[in-house]
Each structure stands twice: as C-alpha cells, then as structure tokens.
Amino acid sequence: MNYSKDDAIRIVTKYSEIYEKELNGRNLLFLCVDKHKAVSYIEFAFHDYNYMHLTGLKPAYDGLTATDFYRRCLGHKLSTDDLVFAPDGTTPMKLDVLPFVICRNLSANMVGDFNSFHPKLYTEKVAGGTKAYIGFVKDVLSGEYVPNTVVKEDIRKNVTDYKRVIAVYRKNQGEKKYTERIYIAGKVDWSRIQYPEEYSYLPKPEK
C-alpha cells in the first residue's frame, strides 16, 4: 500500500495510544518450548523511546528525539514536517503490520534468535508469527531486550531455531514478580510442563 505522510501520522498516532495502554513501561515474559518440549523463557522491556523504531518513520530534523516523537503521537501533535519515510523503502511495510503487532502479547506465538541473513537489518531476538515479527536488541545500559524493528515476514524465515510460545505474562517495570497472564497457547499438556526455577511461583493454567 502507498502511504502519504498524513496516512502515516494517522496510523502511528492511533497505535501509540495502544502502545501506551498495553506495552509502555511494561515487561513481557514469554515461556516457550522447543521441539524437544524443553521449557525456556525470554523477557522483553518496552519504553517510550522504543516506539518510533517500530513505525519505520525517521525524524526530519536534528533535535526531534524518539521520546519527543512518541509524546507528539500521544498528544496528536505530530506533523508532516516532523517526519520522513525511511530511504530503504521499509516504512510502508512496517505501517502495514503495526496494527497486528502492537498489542499486549505482540500477536506472537513463536520466538527465536535472528539468523542475520536478512539484508540491511540488524536485530538479535525476534517474536511474532507467520505475518510479521518484532525484533529486539539488548540495551547496553540496562541489559534488557528492547524492540528495535518490525518486519513484515514469516518469522520462521529469519530465525535459526524458533520456539513455540505457550504462555505470556506481563508486569509493570519496577514490580518484582509477574502476576498477570495475558496469553495461553492451546493444546498444551500442562502436567508435563516444568516452569524455569526463576518463575516457579507462577501458577500453571488449569486444564
């Protein structure tokens, strides 16, 4: 789809509100199983300054920070003079799938390590499904995995070995424990699932 700057502003403004409600200031815990049914986990953190990197839009001038961009989205103050489309042509593809991935569990039923074969794209961990995925990199200061890109592609094409997501939990940053379960996969024999020791306090879903 061809997008104008006005189209882009409409989309990123709308989904900034969902990002604020569901993701900003939160951590997500993904519990996963591999093909051998071994359970592992990965955590992702979401901040206000991460949102712009998911939109494919770039600031049109120096001084407009990623945090400023996000606040302008939330305040309905982003203008066509503030932004440009990415020169590599990826902005329309990211705008296409932004409505799909910006939600409480990222519409993710798979996670994996990025295989680095995708041209002109750097990320480390990925979470998503057959339509799209979000890429994450480790923040050098906090050590957290934070989002840095969105890709309109089947996640299985760009991971070394994907794992199935069986449950997702959410908490506010600063809280010590996860208490809110926001996703459960179907057809899981929970009697055979052993949670990692760090999260053994989490109650398993009932059958």
PDB file of C-alpha atoms in Angstrom:
ATOM      1  CA  MET A   1       0.000   0.000   0.000  1.00  0.00           C
ATOM      2  CA  ASN A   2       1.142   3.514  -0.738  1.00  0.00           C
ATOM      3  CA  TYR A   3       1.040   5.807   2.275  1.00  0.00           C
ATOM      4  CA  SER A   4       1.116   9.567   2.431  1.00  0.00           C
ATOM      5  CA  LYS A   5       2.626  11.332   5.425  1.00  0.00           C
ATOM      6  CA  ASP A   6      -0.909  12.096   6.620  1.00  0.00           C
ATOM      7  CA  ASP A   7      -1.743   8.385   6.438  1.00  0.00           C
ATOM      8  CA  ALA A   8       1.374   7.568   8.424  1.00  0.00           C
ATOM      9  CA  ILE A   9       0.547  10.124  11.098  1.00  0.00           C
ATOM     10  CA  ARG A  10      -2.961   8.738  11.457  1.00  0.00           C
ATOM     11  CA  ILE A  11      -1.655   5.195  11.915  1.00  0.00           C
ATOM     12  CA  VAL A  12       1.213   5.928  14.301  1.00  0.00           C
ATOM     13  CA  THR A  13      -0.957   8.243  16.383  1.00  0.00           C
ATOM     14  CA  LYS A  14      -3.656   5.595  16.782  1.00  0.00           C
ATOM     15  CA  TYR A  15      -1.250   2.812  17.711  1.00  0.00           C
ATOM     16  CA  SER A  16       0.806   4.970  20.049  1.00  0.00           C
ATOM     17  CA  GLU A  17      -2.289   5.006  22.255  1.00  0.00           C
ATOM     18  CA  ILE A  18      -2.426   1.198  22.228  1.00  0.00           C
ATOM     19  CA  TYR A  19       1.329   1.001  22.877  1.00  0.00           C
ATOM     20  CA  GLU A  20       0.851   3.339  25.841  1.00  0.00           C
ATOM     21  CA  LYS A  21      -2.009   1.278  27.241  1.00  0.00           C
ATOM     22  CA  GLU A  22      -0.595  -2.203  26.695  1.00  0.00           C
ATOM     23  CA  LEU A  23       3.212  -2.028  26.468  1.00  0.00           C
ATOM     24  CA  ASN A  24       4.906   1.183  27.560  1.00  0.00           C
ATOM     25  CA  GLY A  25       6.557   0.817  30.936  1.00  0.00           C
ATOM     26  CA  ARG A  26       5.906  -2.933  30.956  1.00  0.00           C
ATOM     27  CA  ASN A  27       7.928  -6.122  30.772  1.00  0.00           C
ATOM     28  CA  LEU A  28       6.685  -9.212  28.968  1.00  0.00           C
ATOM     29  CA  LEU A  29       7.768 -12.719  29.927  1.00  0.00           C
ATOM     30  CA  PHE A  30       7.498 -15.355  27.192  1.00  0.00           C
ATOM     31  CA  LEU A  31       7.546 -19.010  28.244  1.00  0.00           C
ATOM     32  CA  CYS A  32       8.432 -21.253  25.318  1.00  0.00           C
ATOM     33  CA  VAL A  33       9.029 -24.862  24.372  1.00  0.00           C
ATOM     34  CA  ASP A  34      11.383 -26.220  21.754  1.00  0.00           C
ATOM     35  CA  LYS A  35      10.889 -29.295  19.582  1.00  0.00           C
ATOM     36  CA  HIS A  36      12.107 -31.449  22.477  1.00  0.00           C
ATOM     37  CA  LYS A  37       9.490 -29.883  24.805  1.00  0.00           C
ATOM     38  CA  ALA A  38      12.186 -28.214  26.904  1.00  0.00           C
ATOM     39  CA  VAL A  39      10.882 -25.031  28.555  1.00  0.00           C
ATOM     40  CA  SER A  40      12.779 -21.752  28.361  1.00  0.00           C
ATOM     41  CA  TYR A  41      11.943 -18.081  28.748  1.00  0.00           C
ATOM     42  CA  ILE A  42      12.819 -14.646  27.474  1.00  0.00           C
ATOM     43  CA  GLU A  43      11.867 -11.197  28.723  1.00  0.00           C
ATOM     44  CA  PHE A  44      11.280  -8.026  26.732  1.00  0.00           C
ATOM     45  CA  ALA A  45      11.021  -4.447  28.000  1.00  0.00           C
ATOM     46  CA  PHE A  46       9.140  -1.570  26.402  1.00  0.00           C
ATOM     47  CA  HIS A  47       9.866   2.142  26.818  1.00  0.00           C
ATOM     48  CA  ASP A  48       8.519   5.328  25.275  1.00  0.00           C
ATOM     49  CA  TYR A  49      11.686   5.829  23.201  1.00  0.00           C
ATOM     50  CA  ASN A  50      11.304   2.411  21.524  1.00  0.00           C
ATOM     51  CA  TYR A  51       8.047   3.181  19.715  1.00  0.00           C
ATOM     52  CA  MET A  52       9.431   5.302  16.881  1.00  0.00           C
ATOM     53  CA  HIS A  53      11.727   2.453  15.762  1.00  0.00           C
ATOM     54  CA  LEU A  54       8.680   0.251  15.169  1.00  0.00           C
ATOM     55  CA  THR A  55       6.978   2.721  12.835  1.00  0.00           C
ATOM     56  CA  GLY A  56       9.609   2.950  10.115  1.00  0.00           C
ATOM     57  CA  LEU A  57       9.483   6.744  10.323  1.00  0.00           C
ATOM     58  CA  LYS A  58      12.528   8.945  10.824  1.00  0.00           C
ATOM     59  CA  PRO A  59      12.794  12.443  12.338  1.00  0.00           C
ATOM     60  CA  ALA A  60      13.017  15.113   9.664  1.00  0.00           C
ATOM     61  CA  TYR A  61      15.496  17.223  11.613  1.00  0.00           C
ATOM     62  CA  ASP A  62      18.034  17.029  14.420  1.00  0.00           C
ATOM     63  CA  GLY A  63      16.567  17.623  17.834  1.00  0.00           C
ATOM     64  CA  LEU A  64      13.435  15.513  17.456  1.00  0.00           C
ATOM     65  CA  THR A  65      14.193  12.584  19.732  1.00  0.00           C
ATOM     66  CA  ALA A  66      12.419   9.242  19.795  1.00  0.00           C
ATOM     67  CA  THR A  67      10.800  10.270  23.081  1.00  0.00           C
ATOM     68  CA  ASP A  68       9.629  13.574  21.546  1.00  0.00           C
ATOM     69  CA  PHE A  69       8.182  11.647  18.607  1.00  0.00           C
ATOM     70  CA  TYR A  70       6.218   9.382  20.934  1.00  0.00           C
ATOM     71  CA  ARG A  71       4.871  12.264  23.013  1.00  0.00           C
ATOM     72  CA  ARG A  72       3.769  14.086  19.878  1.00  0.00           C
ATOM     73  CA  CYS A  73       1.966  10.956  18.730  1.00  0.00           C
ATOM     74  CA  LEU A  74       0.138  10.672  22.046  1.00  0.00           C
ATOM     75  CA  GLY A  75      -0.657  14.371  22.048  1.00  0.00           C
ATOM     76  CA  HIS A  76      -1.907  14.331  18.436  1.00  0.00           C
ATOM     77  CA  LYS A  77       0.754  16.927  17.637  1.00  0.00           C
ATOM     78  CA  LEU A  78       2.893  15.085  15.098  1.00  0.00           C
ATOM     79  CA  SER A  79       3.078  16.987  11.804  1.00  0.00           C
ATOM     80  CA  THR A  80       4.231  16.155   8.298  1.00  0.00           C
ATOM     81  CA  ASP A  81       7.195  18.492   8.855  1.00  0.00           C
ATOM     82  CA  ASP A  82       8.427  16.268  11.694  1.00  0.00           C
ATOM     83  CA  LEU A  83       8.985  13.051   9.787  1.00  0.00           C
ATOM     84  CA  VAL A  84      10.365  11.365   6.693  1.00  0.00           C
ATOM     85  CA  PHE A  85       9.997   7.843   5.368  1.00  0.00           C
ATOM     86  CA  ALA A  86      12.999   5.519   5.643  1.00  0.00           C
ATOM     87  CA  PRO A  87      15.129   5.745   2.478  1.00  0.00           C
ATOM     88  CA  ASP A  88      15.323   1.949   2.208  1.00  0.00           C
ATOM     89  CA  GLY A  89      11.596   1.733   1.493  1.00  0.00           C
ATOM     90  CA  THR A  90      10.665  -0.265   4.594  1.00  0.00           C
ATOM     91  CA  THR A  91       8.283   2.288   6.127  1.00  0.00           C
ATOM     92  CA  PRO A  92       5.140   1.133   4.239  1.00  0.00           C
ATOM     93  CA  MET A  93       5.768  -2.487   5.233  1.00  0.00           C
ATOM     94  CA  LYS A  94       6.098  -1.525   8.886  1.00  0.00           C
ATOM     95  CA  LEU A  95       2.960   0.586   8.753  1.00  0.00           C
ATOM     96  CA  ASP A  96       1.156  -2.380   7.191  1.00  0.00           C
ATOM     97  CA  VAL A  97       1.792  -4.638  10.169  1.00  0.00           C
ATOM     98  CA  LEU A  98       1.872  -2.130  13.027  1.00  0.00           C
ATOM     99  CA  PRO A  99      -1.825  -2.827  13.798  1.00  0.00           C
ATOM    100  CA  PHE A 100      -1.023  -6.524  14.042  1.00  0.00           C
ATOM    101  CA  VAL A 101       1.981  -6.418  16.376  1.00  0.00           C
ATOM    102  CA  ILE A 102       1.083  -3.530  18.690  1.00  0.00           C
ATOM    103  CA  CYS A 103      -0.975  -5.399  21.247  1.00  0.00           C
ATOM    104  CA  ARG A 104      -0.488  -6.869  24.689  1.00  0.00           C
ATOM    105  CA  ASN A 105       1.189 -10.104  23.578  1.00  0.00           C
ATOM    106  CA  LEU A 106       2.572  -8.836  20.230  1.00  0.00           C
ATOM    107  CA  SER A 107       0.440 -11.438  18.405  1.00  0.00           C
ATOM    108  CA  ALA A 108       3.467 -13.653  18.967  1.00  0.00           C
ATOM    109  CA  ASN A 109       3.250 -17.429  19.060  1.00  0.00           C
ATOM    110  CA  MET A 110       6.916 -18.006  18.230  1.00  0.00           C
ATOM    111  CA  VAL A 111      10.264 -16.591  19.373  1.00  0.00           C
ATOM    112  CA  GLY A 112      13.799 -17.216  18.206  1.00  0.00           C
ATOM    113  CA  ASP A 113      17.288 -15.917  17.519  1.00  0.00           C
ATOM    114  CA  PHE A 114      17.608 -13.757  14.431  1.00  0.00           C
ATOM    115  CA  ASN A 115      19.647 -15.536  11.771  1.00  0.00           C
ATOM    116  CA  SER A 116      21.303 -12.339  10.438  1.00  0.00           C
ATOM    117  CA  PHE A 117      20.742 -13.323   6.805  1.00  0.00           C
ATOM    118  CA  HIS A 118      18.187 -10.590   6.192  1.00  0.00           C
ATOM    119  CA  PRO A 119      19.837  -7.792   4.188  1.00  0.00           C
ATOM    120  CA  LYS A 120      20.207  -4.376   5.802  1.00  0.00           C
ATOM    121  CA  LEU A 121      18.595  -5.474   9.065  1.00  0.00           C
ATOM    122  CA  TYR A 122      20.162  -5.852  12.470  1.00  0.00           C
ATOM    123  CA  THR A 123      18.356  -7.333  15.427  1.00  0.00           C
ATOM    124  CA  GLU A 124      19.031 -10.156  17.902  1.00  0.00           C
ATOM    125  CA  LYS A 125      15.843 -11.780  19.199  1.00  0.00           C
ATOM    126  CA  VAL A 126      12.518 -11.949  17.386  1.00  0.00           C
ATOM    127  CA  ALA A 127       8.931 -12.585  18.468  1.00  0.00           C
ATOM    128  CA  GLY A 128       5.934 -12.916  16.190  1.00  0.00           C
ATOM    129  CA  GLY A 129       4.129 -15.229  13.832  1.00  0.00           C
ATOM    130  CA  THR A 130       3.612 -16.001  10.175  1.00  0.00           C
ATOM    131  CA  LYS A 131       2.519 -12.457   9.243  1.00  0.00           C
ATOM    132  CA  ALA A 132       5.107 -10.321  10.992  1.00  0.00           C
ATOM    133  CA  TYR A 133       7.531 -10.126  13.882  1.00  0.00           C
ATOM    134  CA  ILE A 134       9.192  -7.631  16.202  1.00  0.00           C
ATOM    135  CA  GLY A 135      12.967  -7.607  16.559  1.00  0.00           C
ATOM    136  CA  PHE A 136      14.745  -6.927  19.849  1.00  0.00           C
ATOM    137  CA  VAL A 137      18.276  -5.889  20.784  1.00  0.00           C
ATOM    138  CA  LYS A 138      19.956  -5.836  24.172  1.00  0.00           C
ATOM    139  CA  ASP A 139      20.150  -2.379  25.723  1.00  0.00           C
ATOM    140  CA  VAL A 140      23.786  -1.796  26.647  1.00  0.00           C
ATOM    141  CA  LEU A 141      22.895   0.114  29.820  1.00  0.00           C
ATOM    142  CA  SER A 142      20.023  -1.901  31.288  1.00  0.00           C
ATOM    143  CA  GLY A 143      20.788  -5.312  29.802  1.00  0.00           C
ATOM    144  CA  GLU A 144      17.147  -5.615  28.739  1.00  0.00           C
ATOM    145  CA  TYR A 145      15.943  -6.743  25.351  1.00  0.00           C
ATOM    146  CA  VAL A 146      14.070  -3.805  23.839  1.00  0.00           C
ATOM    147  CA  PRO A 147      12.272  -3.538  20.474  1.00  0.00           C
ATOM    148  CA  ASN A 148      14.170  -2.024  17.566  1.00  0.00           C
ATOM    149  CA  THR A 149      12.263  -3.028  14.420  1.00  0.00           C
ATOM    150  CA  VAL A 150       9.174  -4.574  12.872  1.00  0.00           C
ATOM    151  CA  VAL A 151       9.376  -6.896   9.870  1.00  0.00           C
ATOM    152  CA  LYS A 152       6.539  -7.917   7.557  1.00  0.00           C
ATOM    153  CA  GLU A 153       7.549 -11.524   7.025  1.00  0.00           C
ATOM    154  CA  ASP A 154       7.061 -15.030   8.363  1.00  0.00           C
ATOM    155  CA  ILE A 155       9.222 -15.287  11.480  1.00  0.00           C
ATOM    156  CA  ARG A 156      10.290 -18.804  10.513  1.00  0.00           C
ATOM    157  CA  LYS A 157      12.258 -17.432   7.569  1.00  0.00           C
ATOM    158  CA  ASN A 158      14.554 -15.379   9.768  1.00  0.00           C
ATOM    159  CA  VAL A 159      15.301 -17.450  12.871  1.00  0.00           C
ATOM    160  CA  THR A 160      17.914 -20.105  13.492  1.00  0.00           C
ATOM    161  CA  ASP A 161      15.574 -22.270  15.577  1.00  0.00           C
ATOM    162  CA  TYR A 162      12.171 -20.979  16.610  1.00  0.00           C
ATOM    163  CA  LYS A 163      10.350 -21.975  19.781  1.00  0.00           C
ATOM    164  CA  ARG A 164       6.632 -22.147  20.421  1.00  0.00           C
ATOM    165  CA  VAL A 165       5.200 -19.637  22.889  1.00  0.00           C
ATOM    166  CA  ILE A 166       3.000 -21.399  25.448  1.00  0.00           C
ATOM    167  CA  ALA A 167       2.308 -18.507  27.842  1.00  0.00           C
ATOM    168  CA  VAL A 168       2.944 -14.789  28.182  1.00  0.00           C
ATOM    169  CA  TYR A 169       2.954 -12.796  31.414  1.00  0.00           C
ATOM    170  CA  ARG A 170       3.088  -9.047  31.939  1.00  0.00           C
ATOM    171  CA  LYS A 171       4.164  -6.727  34.734  1.00  0.00           C
ATOM    172  CA  ASN A 172       4.882  -3.075  35.298  1.00  0.00           C
ATOM    173  CA  GLN A 173       8.552  -2.196  35.314  1.00  0.00           C
ATOM    174  CA  GLY A 174       9.738  -1.973  38.895  1.00  0.00           C
ATOM    175  CA  GLU A 175       7.500  -4.789  40.087  1.00  0.00           C
ATOM    176  CA  LYS A 176       9.416  -7.837  41.273  1.00  0.00           C
ATOM    177  CA  LYS A 177       7.032 -10.562  40.154  1.00  0.00           C
ATOM    178  CA  TYR A 178       4.760 -11.299  37.246  1.00  0.00           C
ATOM    179  CA  THR A 179       1.127 -11.669  38.228  1.00  0.00           C
ATOM    180  CA  GLU A 180      -0.829 -11.020  35.025  1.00  0.00           C
ATOM    181  CA  ARG A 181      -1.118 -13.803  32.452  1.00  0.00           C
ATOM    182  CA  ILE A 182      -2.117 -12.403  29.064  1.00  0.00           C
ATOM    183  CA  TYR A 183      -1.766 -15.389  26.730  1.00  0.00           C
ATOM    184  CA  ILE A 184      -2.095 -19.170  26.894  1.00  0.00           C
ATOM    185  CA  ALA A 185      -1.468 -21.475  23.964  1.00  0.00           C
ATOM    186  CA  GLY A 186      -3.909 -24.215  23.112  1.00  0.00           C
ATOM    187  CA  LYS A 187      -3.202 -27.957  23.132  1.00  0.00           C
ATOM    188  CA  VAL A 188      -0.559 -27.872  25.862  1.00  0.00           C
ATOM    189  CA  ASP A 189      -0.218 -30.741  28.330  1.00  0.00           C
ATOM    190  CA  TRP A 190       0.483 -28.590  31.373  1.00  0.00           C
ATOM    191  CA  SER A 191       1.114 -31.626  33.567  1.00  0.00           C
ATOM    192  CA  ARG A 192       4.334 -32.160  31.590  1.00  0.00           C
ATOM    193  CA  ILE A 193       5.434 -28.525  31.715  1.00  0.00           C
ATOM    194  CA  GLN A 194       8.077 -27.552  34.269  1.00  0.00           C
ATOM    195  CA  TYR A 195       8.456 -23.791  34.637  1.00  0.00           C
ATOM    196  CA  PRO A 196      12.004 -22.395  34.970  1.00  0.00           C
ATOM    197  CA  GLU A 197      13.056 -22.089  38.603  1.00  0.00           C
ATOM    198  CA  GLU A 198      13.010 -18.277  38.481  1.00  0.00           C
ATOM    199  CA  TYR A 199       9.302 -18.381  37.676  1.00  0.00           C
ATOM    200  CA  SER A 200       8.192 -21.445  39.592  1.00  0.00           C
ATOM    201  CA  TYR A 201       5.928 -19.149  41.652  1.00  0.00           C
ATOM    202  CA  LEU A 202       3.649 -18.691  38.626  1.00  0.00           C
ATOM    203  CA  PRO A 203       0.547 -20.892  38.759  1.00  0.00           C
ATOM    204  CA  LYS A 204       0.102 -23.150  35.764  1.00  0.00           C
ATOM    205  CA  PRO A 205      -3.078 -22.775  33.706  1.00  0.00           C
ATOM    206  CA  GLU A 206      -5.837 -25.167  34.655  1.00  0.00           C
ATOM    207  CA  LYS A 207      -6.709 -27.901  32.209  1.00  0.00           C
TER     208      LYS A 207
END
